mmCIF file of C-alpha atoms in Angstrom:
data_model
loop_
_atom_site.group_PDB
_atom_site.id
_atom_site.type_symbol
_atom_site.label_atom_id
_atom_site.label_comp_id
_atom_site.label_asym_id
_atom_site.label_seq_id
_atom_site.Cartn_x
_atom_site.Cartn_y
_atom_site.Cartn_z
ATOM 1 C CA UNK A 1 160.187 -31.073 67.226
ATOM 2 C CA UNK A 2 163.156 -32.684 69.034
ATOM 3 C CA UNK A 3 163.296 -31.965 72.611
ATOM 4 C CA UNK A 4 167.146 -32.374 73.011
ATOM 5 C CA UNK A 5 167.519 -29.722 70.299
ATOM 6 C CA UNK A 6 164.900 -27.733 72.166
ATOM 7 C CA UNK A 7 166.601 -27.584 75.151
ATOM 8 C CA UNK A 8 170.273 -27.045 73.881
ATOM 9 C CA UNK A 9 169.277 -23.839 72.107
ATOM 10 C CA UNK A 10 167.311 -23.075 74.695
ATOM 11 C CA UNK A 11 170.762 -23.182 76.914
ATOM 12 C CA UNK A 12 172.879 -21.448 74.600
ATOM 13 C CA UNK A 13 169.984 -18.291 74.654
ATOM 14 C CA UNK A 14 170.106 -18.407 78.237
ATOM 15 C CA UNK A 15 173.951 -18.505 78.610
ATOM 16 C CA UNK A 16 173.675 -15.371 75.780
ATOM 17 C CA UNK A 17 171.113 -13.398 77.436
ATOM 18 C CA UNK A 18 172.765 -13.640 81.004
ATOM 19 C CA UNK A 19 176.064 -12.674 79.382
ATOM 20 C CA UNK A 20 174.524 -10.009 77.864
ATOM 21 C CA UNK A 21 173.278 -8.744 81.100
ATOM 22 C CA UNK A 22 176.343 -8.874 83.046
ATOM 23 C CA UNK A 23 178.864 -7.498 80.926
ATOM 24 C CA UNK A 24 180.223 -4.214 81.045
ATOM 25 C CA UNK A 25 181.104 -3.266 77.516
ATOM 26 C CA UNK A 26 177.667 -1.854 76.473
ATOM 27 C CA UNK A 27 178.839 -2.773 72.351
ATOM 28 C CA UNK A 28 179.780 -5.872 73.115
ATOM 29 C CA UNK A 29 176.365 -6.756 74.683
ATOM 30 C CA UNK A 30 175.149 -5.016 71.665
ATOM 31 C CA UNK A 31 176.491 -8.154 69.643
ATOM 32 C CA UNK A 32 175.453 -10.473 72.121
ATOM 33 C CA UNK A 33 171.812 -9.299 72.634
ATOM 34 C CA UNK A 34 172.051 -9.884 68.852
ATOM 35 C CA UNK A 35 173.376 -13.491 69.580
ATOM 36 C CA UNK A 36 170.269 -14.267 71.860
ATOM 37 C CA UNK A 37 167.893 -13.358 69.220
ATOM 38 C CA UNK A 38 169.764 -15.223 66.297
ATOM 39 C CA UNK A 39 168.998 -17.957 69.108
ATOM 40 C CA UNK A 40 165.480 -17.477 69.705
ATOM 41 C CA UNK A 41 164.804 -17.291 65.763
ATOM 42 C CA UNK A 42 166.205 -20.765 65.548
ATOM 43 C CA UNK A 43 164.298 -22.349 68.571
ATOM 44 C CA UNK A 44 160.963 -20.191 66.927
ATOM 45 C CA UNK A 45 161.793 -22.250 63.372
ATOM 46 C CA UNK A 46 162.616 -25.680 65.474
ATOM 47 C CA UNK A 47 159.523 -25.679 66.815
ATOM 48 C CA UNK A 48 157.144 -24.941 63.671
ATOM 49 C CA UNK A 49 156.545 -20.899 64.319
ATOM 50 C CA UNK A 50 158.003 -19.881 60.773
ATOM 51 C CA UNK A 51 156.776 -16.811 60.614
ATOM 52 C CA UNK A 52 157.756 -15.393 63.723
ATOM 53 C CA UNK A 53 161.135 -16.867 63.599
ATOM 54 C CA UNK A 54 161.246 -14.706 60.265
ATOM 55 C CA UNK A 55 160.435 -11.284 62.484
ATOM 56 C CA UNK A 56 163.018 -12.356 64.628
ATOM 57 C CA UNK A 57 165.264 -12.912 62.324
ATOM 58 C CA UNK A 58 164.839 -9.319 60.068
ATOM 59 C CA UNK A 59 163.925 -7.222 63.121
ATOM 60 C CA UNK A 60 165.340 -8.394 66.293
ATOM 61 C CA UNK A 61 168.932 -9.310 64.810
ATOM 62 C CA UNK A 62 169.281 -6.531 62.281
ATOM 63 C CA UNK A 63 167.614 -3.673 62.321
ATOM 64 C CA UNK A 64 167.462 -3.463 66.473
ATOM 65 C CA UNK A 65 170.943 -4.208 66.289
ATOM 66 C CA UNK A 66 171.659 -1.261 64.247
ATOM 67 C CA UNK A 67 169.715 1.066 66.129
ATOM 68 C CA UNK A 68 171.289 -0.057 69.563
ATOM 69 C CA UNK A 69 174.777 0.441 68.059
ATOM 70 C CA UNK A 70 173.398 4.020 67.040
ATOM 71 C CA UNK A 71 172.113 4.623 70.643
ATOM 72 C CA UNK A 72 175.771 3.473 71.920
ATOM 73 C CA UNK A 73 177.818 5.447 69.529
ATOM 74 C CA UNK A 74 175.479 8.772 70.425
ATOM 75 C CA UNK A 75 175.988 8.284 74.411
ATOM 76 C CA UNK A 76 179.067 6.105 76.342
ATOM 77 C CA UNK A 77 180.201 2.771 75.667
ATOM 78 C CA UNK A 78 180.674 1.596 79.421
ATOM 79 C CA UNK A 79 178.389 0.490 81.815
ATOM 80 C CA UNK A 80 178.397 2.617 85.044
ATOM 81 C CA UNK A 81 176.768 0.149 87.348
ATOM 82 C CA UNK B 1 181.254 6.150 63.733
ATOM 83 C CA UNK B 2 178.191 5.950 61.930
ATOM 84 C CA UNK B 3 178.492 9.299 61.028
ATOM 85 C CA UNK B 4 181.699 8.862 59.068
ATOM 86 C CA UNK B 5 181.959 7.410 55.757
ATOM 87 C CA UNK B 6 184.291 4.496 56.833
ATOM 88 C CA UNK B 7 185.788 4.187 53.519
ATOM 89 C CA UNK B 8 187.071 -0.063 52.872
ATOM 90 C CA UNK B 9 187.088 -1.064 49.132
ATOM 91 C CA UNK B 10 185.623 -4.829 50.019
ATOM 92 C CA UNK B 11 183.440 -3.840 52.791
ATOM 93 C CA UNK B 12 181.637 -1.027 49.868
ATOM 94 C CA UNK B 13 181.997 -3.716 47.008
ATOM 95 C CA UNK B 14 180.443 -6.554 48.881
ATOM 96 C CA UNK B 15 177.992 -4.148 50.080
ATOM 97 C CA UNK B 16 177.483 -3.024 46.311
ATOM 98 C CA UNK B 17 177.212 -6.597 44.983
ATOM 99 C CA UNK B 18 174.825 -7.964 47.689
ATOM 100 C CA UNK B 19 172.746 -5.363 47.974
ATOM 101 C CA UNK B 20 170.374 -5.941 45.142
ATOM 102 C CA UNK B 21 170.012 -9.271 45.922
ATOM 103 C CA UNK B 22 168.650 -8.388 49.425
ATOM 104 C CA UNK B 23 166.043 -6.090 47.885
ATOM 105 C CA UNK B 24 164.894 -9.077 45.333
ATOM 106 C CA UNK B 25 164.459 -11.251 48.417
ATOM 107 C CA UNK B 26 162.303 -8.886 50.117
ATOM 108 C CA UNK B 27 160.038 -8.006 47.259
ATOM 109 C CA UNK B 28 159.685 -11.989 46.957
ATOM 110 C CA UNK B 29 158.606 -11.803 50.494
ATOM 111 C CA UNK B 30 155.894 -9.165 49.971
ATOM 112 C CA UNK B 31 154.985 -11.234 47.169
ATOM 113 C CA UNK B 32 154.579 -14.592 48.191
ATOM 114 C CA UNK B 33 153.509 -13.149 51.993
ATOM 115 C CA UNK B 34 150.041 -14.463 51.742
ATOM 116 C CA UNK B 35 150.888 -18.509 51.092
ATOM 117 C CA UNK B 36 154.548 -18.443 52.739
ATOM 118 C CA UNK B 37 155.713 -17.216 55.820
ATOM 119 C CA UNK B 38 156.669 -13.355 55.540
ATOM 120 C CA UNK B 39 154.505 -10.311 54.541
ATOM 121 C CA UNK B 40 154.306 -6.775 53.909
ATOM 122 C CA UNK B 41 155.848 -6.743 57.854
ATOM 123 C CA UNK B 42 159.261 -8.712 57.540
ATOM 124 C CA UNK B 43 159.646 -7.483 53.852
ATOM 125 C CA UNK B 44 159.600 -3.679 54.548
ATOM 126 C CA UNK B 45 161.809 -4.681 57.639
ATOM 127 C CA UNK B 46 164.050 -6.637 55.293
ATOM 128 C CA UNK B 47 164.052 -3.354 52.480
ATOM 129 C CA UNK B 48 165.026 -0.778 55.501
ATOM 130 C CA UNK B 49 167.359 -3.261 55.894
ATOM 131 C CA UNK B 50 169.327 -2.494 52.790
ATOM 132 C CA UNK B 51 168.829 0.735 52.837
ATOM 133 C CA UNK B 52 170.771 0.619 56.229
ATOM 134 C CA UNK B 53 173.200 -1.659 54.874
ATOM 135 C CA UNK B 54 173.816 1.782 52.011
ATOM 136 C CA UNK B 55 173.880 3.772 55.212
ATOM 137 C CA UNK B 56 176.559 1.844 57.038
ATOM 138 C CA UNK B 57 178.732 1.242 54.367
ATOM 139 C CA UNK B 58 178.944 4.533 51.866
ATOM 140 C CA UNK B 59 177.784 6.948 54.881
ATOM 141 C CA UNK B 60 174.618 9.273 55.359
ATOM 142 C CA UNK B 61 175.186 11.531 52.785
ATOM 143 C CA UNK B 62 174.864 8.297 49.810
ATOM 144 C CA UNK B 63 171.985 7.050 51.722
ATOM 145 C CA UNK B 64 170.257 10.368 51.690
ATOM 146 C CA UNK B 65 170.500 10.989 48.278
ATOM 147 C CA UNK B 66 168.431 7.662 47.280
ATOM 148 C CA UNK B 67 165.718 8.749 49.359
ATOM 149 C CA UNK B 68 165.537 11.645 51.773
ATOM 150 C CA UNK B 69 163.339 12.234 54.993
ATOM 151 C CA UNK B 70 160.778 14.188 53.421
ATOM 152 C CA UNK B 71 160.391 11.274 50.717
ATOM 153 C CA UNK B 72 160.287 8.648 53.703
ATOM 154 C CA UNK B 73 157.481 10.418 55.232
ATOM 155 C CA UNK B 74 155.620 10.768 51.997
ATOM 156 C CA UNK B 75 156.762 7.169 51.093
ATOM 157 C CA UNK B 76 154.891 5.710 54.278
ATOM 158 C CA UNK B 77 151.857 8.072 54.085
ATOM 159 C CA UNK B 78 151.177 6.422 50.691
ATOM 160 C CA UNK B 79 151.646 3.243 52.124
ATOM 161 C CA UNK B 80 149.112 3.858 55.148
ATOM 162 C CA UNK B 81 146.946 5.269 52.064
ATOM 163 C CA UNK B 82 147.262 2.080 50.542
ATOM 164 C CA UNK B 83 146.088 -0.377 53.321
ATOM 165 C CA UNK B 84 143.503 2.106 54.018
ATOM 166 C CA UNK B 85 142.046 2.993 50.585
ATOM 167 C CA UNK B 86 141.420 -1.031 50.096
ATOM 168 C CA UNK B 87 139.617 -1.068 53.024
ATOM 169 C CA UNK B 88 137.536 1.309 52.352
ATOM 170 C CA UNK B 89 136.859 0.479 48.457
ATOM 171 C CA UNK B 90 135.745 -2.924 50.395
ATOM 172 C CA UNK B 91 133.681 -0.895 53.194
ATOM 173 C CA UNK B 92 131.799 1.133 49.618
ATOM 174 C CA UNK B 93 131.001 -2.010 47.869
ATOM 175 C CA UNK B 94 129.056 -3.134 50.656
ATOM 176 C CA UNK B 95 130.899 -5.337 52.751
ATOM 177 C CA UNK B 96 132.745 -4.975 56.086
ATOM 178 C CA UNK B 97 136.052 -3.139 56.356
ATOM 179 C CA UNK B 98 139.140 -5.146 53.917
ATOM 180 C CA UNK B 99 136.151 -7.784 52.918
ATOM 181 C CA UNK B 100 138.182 -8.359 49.754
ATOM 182 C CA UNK B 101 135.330 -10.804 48.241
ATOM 183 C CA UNK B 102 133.429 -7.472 47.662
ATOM 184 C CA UNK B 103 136.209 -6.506 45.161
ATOM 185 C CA UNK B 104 135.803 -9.012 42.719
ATOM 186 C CA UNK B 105 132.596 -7.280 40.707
ATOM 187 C CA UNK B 106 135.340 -4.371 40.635
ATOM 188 C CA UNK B 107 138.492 -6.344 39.303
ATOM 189 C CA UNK B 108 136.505 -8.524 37.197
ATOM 190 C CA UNK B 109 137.501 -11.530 38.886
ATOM 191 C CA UNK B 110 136.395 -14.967 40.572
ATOM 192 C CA UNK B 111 136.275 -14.368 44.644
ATOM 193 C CA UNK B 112 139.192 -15.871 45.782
ATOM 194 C CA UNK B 113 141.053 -14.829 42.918
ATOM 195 C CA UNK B 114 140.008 -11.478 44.416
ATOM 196 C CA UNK B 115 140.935 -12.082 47.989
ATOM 197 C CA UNK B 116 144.173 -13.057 46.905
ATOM 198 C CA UNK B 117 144.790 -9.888 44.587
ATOM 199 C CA UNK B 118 142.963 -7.786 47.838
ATOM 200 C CA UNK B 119 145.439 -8.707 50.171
ATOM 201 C CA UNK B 120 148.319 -8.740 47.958
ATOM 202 C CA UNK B 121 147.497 -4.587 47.757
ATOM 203 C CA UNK B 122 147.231 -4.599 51.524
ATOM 204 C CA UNK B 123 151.012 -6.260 51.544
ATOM 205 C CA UNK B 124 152.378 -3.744 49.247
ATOM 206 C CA UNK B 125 150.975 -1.125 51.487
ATOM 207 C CA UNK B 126 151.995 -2.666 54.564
ATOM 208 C CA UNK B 127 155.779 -3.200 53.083
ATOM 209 C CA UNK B 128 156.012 0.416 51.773
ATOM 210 C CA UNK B 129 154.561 2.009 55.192
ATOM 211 C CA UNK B 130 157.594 -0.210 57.473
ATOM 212 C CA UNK B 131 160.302 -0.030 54.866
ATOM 213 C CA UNK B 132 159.772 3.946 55.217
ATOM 214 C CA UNK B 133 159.372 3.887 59.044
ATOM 215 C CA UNK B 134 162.210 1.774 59.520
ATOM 216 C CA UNK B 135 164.385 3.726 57.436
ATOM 217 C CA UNK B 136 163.303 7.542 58.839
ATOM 218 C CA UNK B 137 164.198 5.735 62.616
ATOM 219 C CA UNK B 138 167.384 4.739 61.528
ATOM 220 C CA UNK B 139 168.468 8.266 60.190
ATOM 221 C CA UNK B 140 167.274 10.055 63.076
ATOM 222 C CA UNK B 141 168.842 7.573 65.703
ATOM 223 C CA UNK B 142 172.087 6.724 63.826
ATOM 224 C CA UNK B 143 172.471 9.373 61.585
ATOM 225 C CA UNK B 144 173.749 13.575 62.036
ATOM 226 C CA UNK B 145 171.451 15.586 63.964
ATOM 227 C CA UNK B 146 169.986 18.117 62.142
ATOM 228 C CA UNK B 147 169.019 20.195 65.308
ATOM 229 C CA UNK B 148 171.802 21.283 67.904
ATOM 230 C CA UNK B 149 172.471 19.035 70.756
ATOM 231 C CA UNK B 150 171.211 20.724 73.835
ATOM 232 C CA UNK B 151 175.063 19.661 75.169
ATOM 233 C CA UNK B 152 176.228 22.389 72.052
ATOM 234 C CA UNK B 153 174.911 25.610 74.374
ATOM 235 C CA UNK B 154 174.483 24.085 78.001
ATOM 236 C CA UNK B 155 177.828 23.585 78.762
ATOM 237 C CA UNK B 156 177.823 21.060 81.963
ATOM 238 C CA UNK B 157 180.488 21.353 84.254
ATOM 239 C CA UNK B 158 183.107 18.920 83.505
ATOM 240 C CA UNK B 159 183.392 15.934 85.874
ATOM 241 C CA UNK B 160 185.429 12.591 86.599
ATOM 242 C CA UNK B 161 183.024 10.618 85.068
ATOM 243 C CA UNK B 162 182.844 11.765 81.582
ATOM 244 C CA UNK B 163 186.350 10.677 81.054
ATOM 245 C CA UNK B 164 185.211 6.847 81.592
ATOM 246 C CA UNK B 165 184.970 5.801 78.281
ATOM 247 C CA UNK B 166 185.897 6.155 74.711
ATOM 248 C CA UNK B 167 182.749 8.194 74.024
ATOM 249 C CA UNK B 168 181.535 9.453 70.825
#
């Protein structure tokens, strides 16, 4: 565990999950959500959690992704807020 | 469109080439799940995977024809059957529910050789019950709608906003 490591991950999931939130292009935060948990996975495998780093990885990254990009393709791609 | 078949020659070769590989990886997972990280959990996840991966690149109809919803369904209710029916073998040999030490008269076996085969079952089971899941949520979300829209026969009154985006 290396605490520098820790916390610049840490900042890069931050700076991914606030983009995701903000943007208007609902795809595009799509691919960033995915970004944020590609993130997380690494910070759960920096710090010894293996095995959830692993869901992360398979669930959060792929198969969410896909079903998000389902769930935009079915309704509108732009945020109306 | 993930309802198209988005026809690229190196997007459905790669696809072709690496997708056996994926499905080795996540039987290895199921298989080494209880002394490595992984399980029946991340290596049904990483199976549905693939199958999305046929889905995406060759279109529904390919994806389909490997396995249908009806064999999903089936697919997962053997799985369930699985983790269930090794509990309760456990539960009539005496012991508590998935006491896998309770097996080992059965198999023939030393005990923890017996845990080890025990919960090895309960993997398999677990991996074939999410690979299923996974893959019958997928269809249904990504995939043609069997039933009508309710937009096909209410027509809503057309307004500013649906001209926003590049919908569907």
């Amino acid at each position: 565990m290396i605490w520098q490591l820790d916390f610049l991950i840490l900042f890069f999931a931050i700076i991914c999950a606030l983009a995701a939130i903000n943007i208007k292009d609902l795809l595009s935060a799509v691919i960033i959500l995915g970004a944020f948990s590609f993130f997380m996975c690494l910070l759960w495998a920096e710090m010894g959690a293996v095995d959830v780093a692993f869901t992360e990885a398979s669930v959060a990254a792929a198969v969410s992704t896909i079903l998000f990009v389902g769930a935009v393709i079915k309704t509108t791609r732009r945020s109306r807020d | 469109m993930l309802t198209q078949i988005y026809k690229n020659l190196i997007v459905q070769t790669v696809c072709r080439i690496i997708i056996p590989f994926i499905q080795i990886y996540a039987l290895y997972v199921i298989a080494h799940g209880h002394y490595s990280p992984g399980g029946g959990f991340q290596g049904g996840v990483i199976l549905a995977a693939a199958l999305a991966l046929i889905f995406l690149a060759y279109g529904q109809d390919a994806a389909v024809r490997r396995l249908n919803r009806h064999q999903a369904v089936i697919l997962c209710a053997i799985g369930v059957f699985i983790y269930a029916g090794i509990g309760l073998l456990c539960l009539l040999a005496g012991g508590n529910f998935l006491d896998y030490s309770r097996l080992a008269p059965i198999l023939g076996v030393t005990i923890p050789r017996a845990r080890s085969l025990g919960i090895l079952g309960v993997e398999i089971g677990v991996g074939l019950a999410v690979m299923s899941a996974m893959y019958s949520i997928i269809i249904d979300v990504a995939g043609k709608s069997t039933i009508a829209a309710p937009r096909d026969f209410v027509q809503l009154p057309k307004t500013k906003r649906d001209n926003v985006g590049p919908a569907a």
